[in-house]
Coordinates of C-alpha atoms and ligand atoms in Angstrom, one line a residue:
X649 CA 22.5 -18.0 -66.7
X650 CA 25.9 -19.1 -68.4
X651 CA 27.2 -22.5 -68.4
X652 CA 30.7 -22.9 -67.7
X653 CA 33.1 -25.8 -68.4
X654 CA 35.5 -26.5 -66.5
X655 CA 38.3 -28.7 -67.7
X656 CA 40.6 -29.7 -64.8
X657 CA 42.1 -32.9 -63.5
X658 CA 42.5 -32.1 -60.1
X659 CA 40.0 -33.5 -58.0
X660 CA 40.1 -30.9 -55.2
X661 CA 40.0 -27.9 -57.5
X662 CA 37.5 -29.1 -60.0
X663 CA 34.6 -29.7 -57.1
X664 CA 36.0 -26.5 -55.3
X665 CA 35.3 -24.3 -58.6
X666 CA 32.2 -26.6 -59.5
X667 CA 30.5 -25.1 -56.1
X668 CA 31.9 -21.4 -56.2
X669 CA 30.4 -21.4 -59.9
X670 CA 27.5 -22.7 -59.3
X671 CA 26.9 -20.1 -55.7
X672 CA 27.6 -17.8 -58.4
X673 CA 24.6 -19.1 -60.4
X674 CA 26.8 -20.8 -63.3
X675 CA 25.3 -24.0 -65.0
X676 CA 29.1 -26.1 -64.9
X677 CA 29.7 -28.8 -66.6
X678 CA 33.0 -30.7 -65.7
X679 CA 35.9 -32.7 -68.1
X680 CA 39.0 -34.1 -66.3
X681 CA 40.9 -35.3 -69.5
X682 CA 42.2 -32.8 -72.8
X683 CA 40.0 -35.0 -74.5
X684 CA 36.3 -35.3 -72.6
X685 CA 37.3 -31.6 -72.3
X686 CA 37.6 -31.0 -76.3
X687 CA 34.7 -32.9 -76.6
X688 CA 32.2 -31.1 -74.3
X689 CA 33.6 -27.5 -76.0
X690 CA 33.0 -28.7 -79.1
X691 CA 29.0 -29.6 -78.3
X692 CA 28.4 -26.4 -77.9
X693 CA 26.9 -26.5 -74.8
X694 CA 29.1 -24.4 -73.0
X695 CA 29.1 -20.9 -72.8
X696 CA 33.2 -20.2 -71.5
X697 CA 35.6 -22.7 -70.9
X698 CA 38.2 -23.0 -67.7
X699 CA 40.7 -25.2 -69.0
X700 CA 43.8 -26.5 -67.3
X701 CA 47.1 -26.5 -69.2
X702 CA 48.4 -29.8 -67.4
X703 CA 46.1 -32.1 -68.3
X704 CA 46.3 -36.4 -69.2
X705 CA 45.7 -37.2 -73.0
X706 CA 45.7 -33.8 -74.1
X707 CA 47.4 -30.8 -72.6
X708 CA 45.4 -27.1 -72.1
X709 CA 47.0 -26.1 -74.9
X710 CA 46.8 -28.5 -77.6
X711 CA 42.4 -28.5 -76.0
X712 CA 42.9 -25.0 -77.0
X713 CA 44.7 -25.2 -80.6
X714 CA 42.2 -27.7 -81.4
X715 CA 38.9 -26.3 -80.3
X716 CA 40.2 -22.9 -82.3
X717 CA 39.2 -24.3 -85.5
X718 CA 35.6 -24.7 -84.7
X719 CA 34.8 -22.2 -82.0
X720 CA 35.6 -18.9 -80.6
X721 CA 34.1 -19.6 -77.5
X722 CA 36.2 -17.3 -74.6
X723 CA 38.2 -19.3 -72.7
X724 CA 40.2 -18.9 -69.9
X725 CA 43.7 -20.9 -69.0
X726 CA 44.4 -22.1 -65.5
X727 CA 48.4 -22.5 -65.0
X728 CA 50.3 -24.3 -62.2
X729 CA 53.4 -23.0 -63.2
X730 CA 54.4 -19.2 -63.0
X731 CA 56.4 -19.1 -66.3
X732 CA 56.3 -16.4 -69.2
X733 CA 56.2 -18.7 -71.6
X734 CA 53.3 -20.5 -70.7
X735 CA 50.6 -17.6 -70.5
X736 CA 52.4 -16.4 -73.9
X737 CA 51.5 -19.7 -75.4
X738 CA 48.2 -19.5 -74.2
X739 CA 47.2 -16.0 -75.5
X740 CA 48.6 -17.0 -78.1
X741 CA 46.7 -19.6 -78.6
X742 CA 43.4 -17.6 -78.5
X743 CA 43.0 -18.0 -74.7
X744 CA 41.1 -15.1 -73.6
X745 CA 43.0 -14.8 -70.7
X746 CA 44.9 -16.9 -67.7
X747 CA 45.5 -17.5 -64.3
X748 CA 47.6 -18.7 -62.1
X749 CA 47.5 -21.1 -59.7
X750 CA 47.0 -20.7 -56.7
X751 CA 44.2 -18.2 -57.8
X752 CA 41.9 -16.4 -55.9
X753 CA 38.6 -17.1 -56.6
X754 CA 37.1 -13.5 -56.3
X755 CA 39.6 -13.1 -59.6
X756 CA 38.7 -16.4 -61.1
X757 CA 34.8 -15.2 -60.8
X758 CA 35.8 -11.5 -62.1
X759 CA 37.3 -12.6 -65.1
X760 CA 34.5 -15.1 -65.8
X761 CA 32.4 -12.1 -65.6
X762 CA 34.4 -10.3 -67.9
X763 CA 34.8 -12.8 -70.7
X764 CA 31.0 -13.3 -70.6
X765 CA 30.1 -9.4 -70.9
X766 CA 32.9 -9.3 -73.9
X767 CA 30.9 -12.0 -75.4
X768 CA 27.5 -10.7 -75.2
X769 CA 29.1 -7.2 -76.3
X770 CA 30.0 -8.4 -79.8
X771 CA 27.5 -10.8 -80.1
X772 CA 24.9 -7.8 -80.1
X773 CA 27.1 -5.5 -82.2
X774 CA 27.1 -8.5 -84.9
X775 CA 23.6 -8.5 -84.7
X776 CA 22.7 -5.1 -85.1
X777 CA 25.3 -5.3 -88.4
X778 CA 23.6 -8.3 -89.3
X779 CA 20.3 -8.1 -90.9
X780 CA 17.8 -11.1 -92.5
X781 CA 14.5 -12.0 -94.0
X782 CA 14.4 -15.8 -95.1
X783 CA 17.4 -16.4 -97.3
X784 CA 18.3 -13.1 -97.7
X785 CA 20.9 -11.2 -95.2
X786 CA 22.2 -8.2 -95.4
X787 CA 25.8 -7.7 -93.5
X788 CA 26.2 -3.7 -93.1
X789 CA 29.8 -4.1 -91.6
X790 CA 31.1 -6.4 -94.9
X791 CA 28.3 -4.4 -96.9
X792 CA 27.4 -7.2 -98.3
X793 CA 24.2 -8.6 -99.2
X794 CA 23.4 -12.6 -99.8
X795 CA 20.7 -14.5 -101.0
X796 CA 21.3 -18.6 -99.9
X797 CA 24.3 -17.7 -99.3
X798 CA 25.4 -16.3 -102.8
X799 CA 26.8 -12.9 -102.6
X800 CA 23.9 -10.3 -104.7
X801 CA 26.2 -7.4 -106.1
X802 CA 24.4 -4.1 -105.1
X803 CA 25.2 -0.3 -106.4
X804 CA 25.3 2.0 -103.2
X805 CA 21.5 2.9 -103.2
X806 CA 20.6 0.0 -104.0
X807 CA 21.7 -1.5 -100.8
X808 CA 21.5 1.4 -98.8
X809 CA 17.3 1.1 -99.7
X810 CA 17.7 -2.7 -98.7
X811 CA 19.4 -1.6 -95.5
X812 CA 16.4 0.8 -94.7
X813 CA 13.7 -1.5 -95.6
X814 CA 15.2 -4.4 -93.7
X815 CA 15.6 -2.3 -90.7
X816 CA 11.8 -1.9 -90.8
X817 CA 11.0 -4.9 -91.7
X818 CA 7.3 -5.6 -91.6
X819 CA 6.6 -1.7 -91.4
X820 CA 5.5 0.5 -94.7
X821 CA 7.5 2.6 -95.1
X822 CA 6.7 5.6 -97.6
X823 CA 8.2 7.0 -100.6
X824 CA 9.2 10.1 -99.3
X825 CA 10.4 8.7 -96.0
X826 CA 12.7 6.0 -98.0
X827 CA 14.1 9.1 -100.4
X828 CA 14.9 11.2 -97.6
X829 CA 16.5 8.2 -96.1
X830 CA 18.4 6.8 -99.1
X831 CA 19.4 9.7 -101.0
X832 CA 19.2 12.5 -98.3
X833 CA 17.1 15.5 -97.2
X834 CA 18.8 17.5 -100.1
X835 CA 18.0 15.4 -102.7
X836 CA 16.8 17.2 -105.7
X837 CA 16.4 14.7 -108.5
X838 CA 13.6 12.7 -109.7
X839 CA 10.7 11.8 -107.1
X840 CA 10.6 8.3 -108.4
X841 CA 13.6 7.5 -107.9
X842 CA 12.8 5.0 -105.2
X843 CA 10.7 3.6 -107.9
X844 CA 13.5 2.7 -110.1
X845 CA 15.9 1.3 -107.6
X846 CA 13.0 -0.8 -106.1
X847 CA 13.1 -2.1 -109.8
X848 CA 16.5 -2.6 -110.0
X849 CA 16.3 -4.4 -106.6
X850 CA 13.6 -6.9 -107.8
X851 CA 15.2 -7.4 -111.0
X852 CA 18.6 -8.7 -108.6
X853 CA 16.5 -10.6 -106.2
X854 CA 12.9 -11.4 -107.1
X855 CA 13.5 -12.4 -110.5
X856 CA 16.8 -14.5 -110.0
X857 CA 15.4 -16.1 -106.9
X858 CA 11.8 -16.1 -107.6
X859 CA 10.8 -14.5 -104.8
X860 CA 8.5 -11.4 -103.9
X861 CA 10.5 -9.8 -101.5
X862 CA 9.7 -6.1 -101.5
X863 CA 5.7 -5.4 -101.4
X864 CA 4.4 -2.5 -102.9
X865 CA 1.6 -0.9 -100.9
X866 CA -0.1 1.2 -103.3
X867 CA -0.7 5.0 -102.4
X868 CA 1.9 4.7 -99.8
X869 CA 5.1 2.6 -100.4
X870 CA 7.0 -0.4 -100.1
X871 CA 7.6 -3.1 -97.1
X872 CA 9.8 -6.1 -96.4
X873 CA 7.3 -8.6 -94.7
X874 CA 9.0 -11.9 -92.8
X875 CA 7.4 -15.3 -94.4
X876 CA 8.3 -13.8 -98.3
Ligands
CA1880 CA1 46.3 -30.4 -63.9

């Protein structure tokens, strides 16, 4: 389950959302100063933040300008006052969202909900872009590949043989799967052409990074195993 962080100064409200959160199921962790608040964000412990804008030491919105630099983490503003400007400045500010005060809880919870299944949502599309073994990763939304974090230039086929190997990582995968694959059921060029670019490959990676990183099993093809 989540844990939330809640950031508020009011006594009342802070253990009132405390105990609704945690009927909910929440984990909550609780701040009642800008700065313990800041602090506890920053840890990394928290999963979404409910922050207060009116706040001693630092206000909601400096918390949020601040914590910004480090972490996208969603959160969400609590206002006292009904003004435009103030749930401007906090969208602004990379609040996720806001509410004001009083709130129903029902809504509090529901946008809680929200901000959490937005996370999770683009947390699992960055991983399905995002693919590794050891040092190496391979980002297919940036189409980038990088070895310790230096960027390996790759021509298309190259990376697009990486991509498929990677994505089967620990599987062998054969020649005429990986050539249907990278160059496309039409393909009517040379058979070992996977050959070649598994060269090229090994002359980007293995041989600048001394590594063995794509395994040739013979008869039947080539494989990305973890641990290399
Ligand atoms: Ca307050």
């Amino acid at each position: 389950m989540a844990t939330i962080l809640v950031v508020e100064d009011e006594e009342k409200i802070g253990r009132f959302l405390e105990l609704e959160l945690v009927h909910e199921g929440y984990r909550v962790m609780k701040a009642v100063t800008g700065r313990e608040g800041l602090e506890k964000a920053e840890s990394g412990q928290a999963d979404l933040m409910v922050l207060d804008v009116m706040l001693p030491e630092l206000n909601g919105f400096e918390v949020l300008r601040r914590l910004r630099k480090t972490s996208d983490m969603p959160v969400i503003m609590l206002t006292a006052r009904d003004e435009v400007m103030d749930k401007v400045a906090g969208l602004d500010g990379g609040a996720d969202d806001y509410m004001t005060k009083p709130f129903a809880i029902e809504e509090l919870l529901a946008r809680i909900r929200l901000a959490l299944k937005k996370r999770a949502g683009t947390a699992a599309a960055a991983d399905k872009n995002l693919l590794s073994c050891g040092a190496l990763t391979l980002d297919a939304a940036r189409y980038e590949v990088r070895y310790d974090g230096k960027l390996v230039e790759l021509t298309h086929r190259e990376f697009e043989l990486l991509r498929v190997l990677l994505e089967n990582k620990n599987i062998v995968i054969s020649r005429d799967t990986l050539l249907e694959k990278v160059c496309g059921y039409d393909y009517m060029g040379e058979t070992n052409v996977i050959d070649v670019y598994v060269r090229y490959l090994r002359s980007k990676l293995d041989d600048v990074y001394g590594i063995r990183l794509i395994q040739t099993v013979r008869g039947v093809g080539y494989c990305i195993k973890d641990g290399q």
